[in-house]
Short mmCIF file of C-alpha atoms in Angstrom, two decimals:
data_model
loop_
_atom_site.label_atom_id
_atom_site.label_comp_id
_atom_site.label_asym_id
_atom_site.label_seq_id
_atom_site.Cartn_x
_atom_site.Cartn_y
_atom_site.Cartn_z
CA UNK O 1 -11.54 95.71 203.73
CA UNK O 2 -12.94 98.79 202.46
CA UNK O 3 -14.31 101.65 204.81
CA UNK O 4 -17.39 101.24 203.14
CA UNK O 5 -17.76 97.39 203.77
CA UNK O 6 -17.07 98.09 207.35
CA UNK O 7 -19.99 100.76 207.82
CA UNK O 8 -23.39 99.44 209.06
CA UNK O 9 -26.75 100.81 209.00
CA UNK O 10 -29.64 100.58 211.25
CA UNK O 11 -31.99 97.96 210.82
CA UNK O 12 -32.02 94.14 209.30
CA UNK O 13 -35.34 93.12 208.47
CA UNK O 14 -33.95 89.27 208.14
CA UNK O 15 -33.60 89.50 211.88
CA UNK O 16 -37.04 91.28 212.75
CA UNK O 17 -39.28 88.21 213.90
CA UNK O 18 -42.26 89.33 215.85
CA UNK O 19 -42.58 85.70 217.35
CA UNK O 20 -39.10 85.74 218.69
CA UNK O 21 -38.67 85.17 222.57
CA UNK O 22 -35.15 86.51 223.21
CA UNK O 23 -34.98 90.13 224.59
CA UNK O 24 -35.21 93.08 221.98
CA UNK O 25 -32.12 94.81 220.91
CA UNK O 26 -31.31 97.15 218.50
CA UNK O 27 -29.64 95.52 215.55
CA UNK O 28 -27.66 96.58 212.44
CA UNK O 29 -27.22 95.80 208.65
CA UNK O 30 -24.70 96.00 206.23
CA UNK O 31 -24.69 99.08 203.94
CA UNK O 32 -26.18 99.07 200.60
CA UNK O 33 -24.87 99.71 197.13
CA UNK O 34 -24.43 103.31 195.88
CA UNK O 35 -25.79 102.99 192.60
CA UNK O 36 -28.94 100.73 191.51
CA UNK O 37 -28.27 100.75 187.45
CA UNK O 38 -26.37 102.77 185.44
CA UNK O 39 -29.63 104.07 183.60
CA UNK O 40 -30.94 105.39 186.64
CA UNK O 41 -27.94 107.60 187.43
CA UNK O 42 -28.09 108.89 183.61
CA UNK O 43 -31.85 109.57 183.51
CA UNK O 44 -32.37 110.77 187.40
CA UNK O 45 -28.83 111.37 188.71
CA UNK O 46 -29.47 109.02 191.15
CA UNK O 47 -26.29 107.71 193.48
CA UNK O 48 -26.88 107.01 196.88
CA UNK O 49 -25.16 108.53 199.83
CA UNK O 50 -22.64 106.16 201.63
CA UNK O 51 -23.25 105.62 205.57
CA UNK O 52 -19.55 107.11 206.59
CA UNK O 53 -20.44 110.38 204.86
CA UNK O 54 -24.06 110.44 206.20
CA UNK O 55 -22.43 109.81 209.53
CA UNK O 56 -19.76 112.40 208.78
CA UNK O 57 -22.14 115.13 207.87
CA UNK O 58 -24.64 114.30 211.07
CA UNK O 59 -21.60 114.79 213.35
CA UNK O 60 -21.40 118.41 213.21
CA UNK O 61 -22.13 119.86 216.58
CA UNK O 62 -24.85 122.34 215.24
CA UNK O 63 -26.46 119.17 213.34
CA UNK O 64 -26.31 117.16 216.58
CA UNK O 65 -27.77 120.09 218.62
CA UNK O 66 -30.80 119.77 216.30
CA UNK O 67 -30.93 116.32 216.46
CA UNK O 68 -31.10 116.33 220.46
CA UNK O 69 -34.23 118.76 220.27
CA UNK O 70 -37.64 116.81 219.62
CA UNK O 71 -38.75 119.58 217.34
CA UNK O 72 -36.20 120.67 215.24
CA UNK O 73 -37.03 119.85 212.03
CA UNK O 74 -35.02 117.92 208.98
CA UNK O 75 -36.18 118.07 205.35
CA UNK O 76 -34.54 115.92 203.13
CA UNK O 77 -35.54 117.06 199.44
CA UNK O 78 -33.68 114.11 197.46
CA UNK O 79 -34.40 111.12 199.87
CA UNK O 80 -33.10 108.43 197.67
CA UNK O 81 -33.81 105.08 199.85
CA UNK O 82 -33.77 107.15 203.25
CA UNK O 83 -29.97 107.30 204.30
CA UNK O 84 -30.44 110.56 206.24
CA UNK O 85 -33.73 109.81 206.89
CA UNK O 86 -32.98 106.66 208.47
CA UNK O 87 -29.90 107.73 210.37
CA UNK O 88 -31.45 110.96 211.70
CA UNK O 89 -34.56 108.95 213.14
CA UNK O 90 -32.26 106.52 214.53
CA UNK O 91 -30.15 109.22 216.25
CA UNK O 92 -33.33 111.14 217.51
CA UNK O 93 -34.63 108.00 218.96
CA UNK O 94 -31.42 107.31 220.66
CA UNK O 95 -32.10 110.35 222.38
CA UNK O 96 -35.48 109.76 223.21
CA UNK O 97 -34.22 106.40 224.79
CA UNK O 98 -32.12 108.74 226.96
CA UNK O 99 -34.64 111.33 228.13
CA UNK O 100 -37.85 109.11 228.55
CA UNK O 101 -39.18 106.71 230.79
CA UNK O 102 -41.41 103.70 229.45
CA UNK O 103 -44.61 106.01 230.44
CA UNK O 104 -43.36 109.06 227.95
CA UNK O 105 -41.55 107.37 225.50
CA UNK O 106 -44.29 106.94 222.82
CA UNK O 107 -45.35 110.79 222.78
CA UNK O 108 -41.62 111.77 222.99
CA UNK O 109 -40.81 109.55 219.85
CA UNK O 110 -43.76 110.25 217.77
CA UNK O 111 -42.59 114.36 218.14
CA UNK O 112 -38.97 113.27 216.86
CA UNK O 113 -40.46 111.24 214.24
CA UNK O 114 -42.91 114.07 213.22
CA UNK O 115 -39.73 116.58 212.71
CA UNK O 116 -38.23 114.59 210.19
CA UNK O 117 -39.66 115.09 206.11
CA UNK O 118 -38.51 113.87 202.93
CA UNK O 119 -39.50 113.88 199.36
CA UNK O 120 -38.47 111.40 196.77
CA UNK O 121 -39.01 111.12 193.17
CA UNK O 122 -38.84 107.43 192.50
CA UNK O 123 -41.79 105.70 194.02
CA UNK O 124 -39.63 102.21 194.76
CA UNK O 125 -36.80 104.54 196.63
CA UNK O 126 -39.89 105.83 198.56
CA UNK O 127 -41.48 102.75 199.74
CA UNK O 128 -38.29 101.62 201.10
CA UNK O 129 -37.51 104.42 202.92
CA UNK O 130 -40.80 104.73 204.58
CA UNK O 131 -40.55 100.68 205.32
CA UNK O 132 -37.26 101.43 206.84
CA UNK O 133 -38.22 104.27 209.04
CA UNK O 134 -41.40 102.17 210.41
CA UNK O 135 -38.48 99.18 211.39
CA UNK O 136 -36.27 101.44 213.01
CA UNK O 137 -39.19 102.97 215.06
CA UNK O 138 -40.29 99.57 215.89
CA UNK O 139 -37.13 98.27 216.56
CA UNK O 140 -36.21 101.01 219.19
CA UNK O 141 -39.94 100.52 220.90
CA UNK O 142 -39.23 97.16 221.38
CA UNK O 143 -35.77 97.57 222.65
CA UNK O 144 -37.15 100.23 225.36
CA UNK O 145 -40.26 98.34 226.14
CA UNK O 146 -39.27 94.80 225.50
CA UNK O 147 -42.19 94.16 224.02
CA UNK O 148 -44.06 93.62 220.41
CA UNK O 149 -45.81 96.65 218.76
CA UNK O 150 -48.87 95.50 217.52
CA UNK O 151 -49.87 96.46 214.02
CA UNK O 152 -53.49 97.41 215.54
CA UNK O 153 -52.08 100.03 218.14
CA UNK O 154 -52.75 103.63 218.33
CA UNK O 155 -48.83 103.80 218.28
CA UNK O 156 -48.16 101.61 215.11
CA UNK O 157 -50.68 103.41 213.12
CA UNK O 158 -49.85 106.68 213.93
CA UNK O 159 -46.10 106.05 213.26
CA UNK O 160 -47.24 104.34 209.73
CA UNK O 161 -49.55 107.51 209.22
CA UNK O 162 -46.91 110.19 210.25
CA UNK O 163 -44.42 108.41 207.83
CA UNK O 164 -46.80 108.34 204.98
CA UNK O 165 -47.55 112.12 205.68
CA UNK O 166 -44.22 113.39 206.14
CA UNK O 167 -41.80 111.31 203.66
CA UNK O 168 -43.81 112.01 200.31
CA UNK O 169 -43.46 111.31 196.43
CA UNK O 170 -42.58 114.38 194.41
CA UNK O 171 -40.45 116.38 192.32
CA UNK O 172 -38.49 119.02 194.59
CA UNK O 173 -37.63 121.37 191.25
CA UNK O 174 -41.15 121.02 189.99
CA UNK O 175 -42.99 121.43 193.29
CA UNK O 176 -45.40 118.66 192.22
CA UNK O 177 -45.88 115.00 192.79
CA UNK O 178 -46.63 112.50 190.11
CA UNK O 179 -50.26 113.33 190.08
CA UNK O 180 -49.54 116.95 189.35
CA UNK O 181 -50.39 118.12 192.81
CA UNK O 182 -48.43 120.48 195.10
CA UNK O 183 -46.45 118.65 197.24
CA UNK O 184 -47.96 119.06 200.81
CA UNK O 185 -46.63 118.32 204.13
CA UNK O 186 -48.02 118.90 207.59
CA UNK O 187 -46.82 121.26 210.58
CA UNK O 188 -47.54 119.40 213.72
CA UNK O 189 -47.85 122.01 216.84
CA UNK O 190 -47.48 121.11 220.27
CA UNK O 191 -50.80 121.95 222.32
CA UNK O 192 -50.32 121.43 225.95
CA UNK O 193 -49.82 117.54 225.84
CA UNK O 194 -51.61 117.08 222.20
CA UNK O 195 -50.99 118.21 218.85
CA UNK O 196 -52.30 120.40 216.22
CA UNK O 197 -51.90 119.60 212.39
CA UNK O 198 -51.40 122.43 209.89
CA UNK O 199 -51.21 121.34 206.09
CA UNK O 200 -48.93 123.44 203.80
CA UNK O 201 -47.13 123.02 200.52
CA UNK O 202 -43.51 122.84 199.78
CA UNK O 203 -43.68 125.47 197.27
CA UNK O 204 -44.81 128.01 199.95
CA UNK O 205 -41.57 127.70 201.69
CA UNK O 206 -40.03 129.64 198.73
CA UNK O 207 -40.02 133.13 197.77
CA UNK O 208 -41.15 133.00 193.85
CA UNK O 209 -43.09 135.65 192.61
CA UNK O 210 -44.84 133.12 190.29
CA UNK O 211 -45.94 130.65 192.78
CA UNK O 212 -49.64 129.64 192.02
CA UNK O 213 -50.50 128.99 195.44
CA UNK O 214 -52.61 130.69 197.98
CA UNK O 215 -50.39 129.46 200.64
CA UNK O 216 -46.95 130.71 199.25
CA UNK O 217 -46.57 134.52 200.03
CA UNK O 218 -44.21 136.66 198.24
CA UNK O 219 -41.31 137.83 200.25
CA UNK O 220 -41.35 134.84 202.77
CA UNK O 221 -39.32 131.83 203.25
CA UNK O 222 -40.36 130.14 206.37
CA UNK O 223 -41.28 126.62 207.21
CA UNK O 224 -44.39 127.11 209.20
CA UNK O 225 -45.72 130.62 209.33
CA UNK O 226 -48.58 130.26 206.31
CA UNK O 227 -51.97 130.43 207.59
CA UNK O 228 -55.13 128.46 206.38
CA UNK O 229 -58.43 129.84 207.10
CA UNK O 230 -60.50 127.19 205.52
CA UNK O 231 -62.21 125.02 208.05
CA UNK O 232 -62.19 122.14 205.91
CA UNK O 233 -58.45 121.83 205.89
CA UNK O 234 -58.47 122.33 209.83
CA UNK O 235 -57.74 119.18 211.88
CA UNK O 236 -58.77 118.77 215.47
CA UNK O 237 -56.25 118.92 218.55
CA UNK O 238 -55.75 115.38 219.34
CA UNK O 239 -53.69 113.28 221.46
CA UNK O 240 -50.11 112.55 219.33
CA UNK O 241 -50.98 108.75 219.20
CA UNK O 242 -54.51 109.51 217.62
CA UNK O 243 -53.17 111.62 214.33
CA UNK O 244 -54.09 108.59 212.19
CA UNK O 245 -57.97 109.29 212.62
CA UNK O 246 -57.50 112.59 210.69
CA UNK O 247 -60.55 114.05 212.76
CA UNK O 248 -61.30 117.68 211.02
CA UNK O 249 -62.91 120.46 213.06
CA UNK O 250 -65.94 120.77 210.95
CA UNK O 251 -66.72 116.62 211.39
#
């Protein structure tokens, strides 16, 4: 048996049954293929990262230190179906499981999720990555709480929303999405036990003299030091489980 065949990933959707009665446990699946079609490799350079390589890269001590930090951010600029995103989320939630009780698990888990960002050119890959991350989060919650996570709950809605905001479609080389709009991300800032959301563009992270973006200041390469004084773009400070409501300051 080859090494690749021995590797496992994080979640098996076929085993995920909302109506099952046995105890909830973390579950795994076999790894996927490295390519979908030769045409996609030729046209997009699409080759998926094998699980063993993901694990090896994330095992670096400096990376592990960041994984064990709820607010340390990760950005995958070519996310594919989420090989790195899924494993980073899984390992961060393992850390959350260790440091949290049932009272503060939700907040800590959402902070971990907020720290993970990704960009993917292909819409079908993007949808798979998002879906896998939701299932990983749900699986960890159910294993920790030993109860179902309702799709109508604030926690599920916040989880789905954060993933949709943080894991986005776009072309990292051109800084735009399929609609020709600049790729946007959100900085989730802790304010006591709540969160303040600030929107910024992916392009603003780079020191490009030709950047046509008010948030892209020449001479800077920083994740979250852009200030936007437009009140229309300001979000209210709110509990982390309520971010999906998107309440603005001037609402």
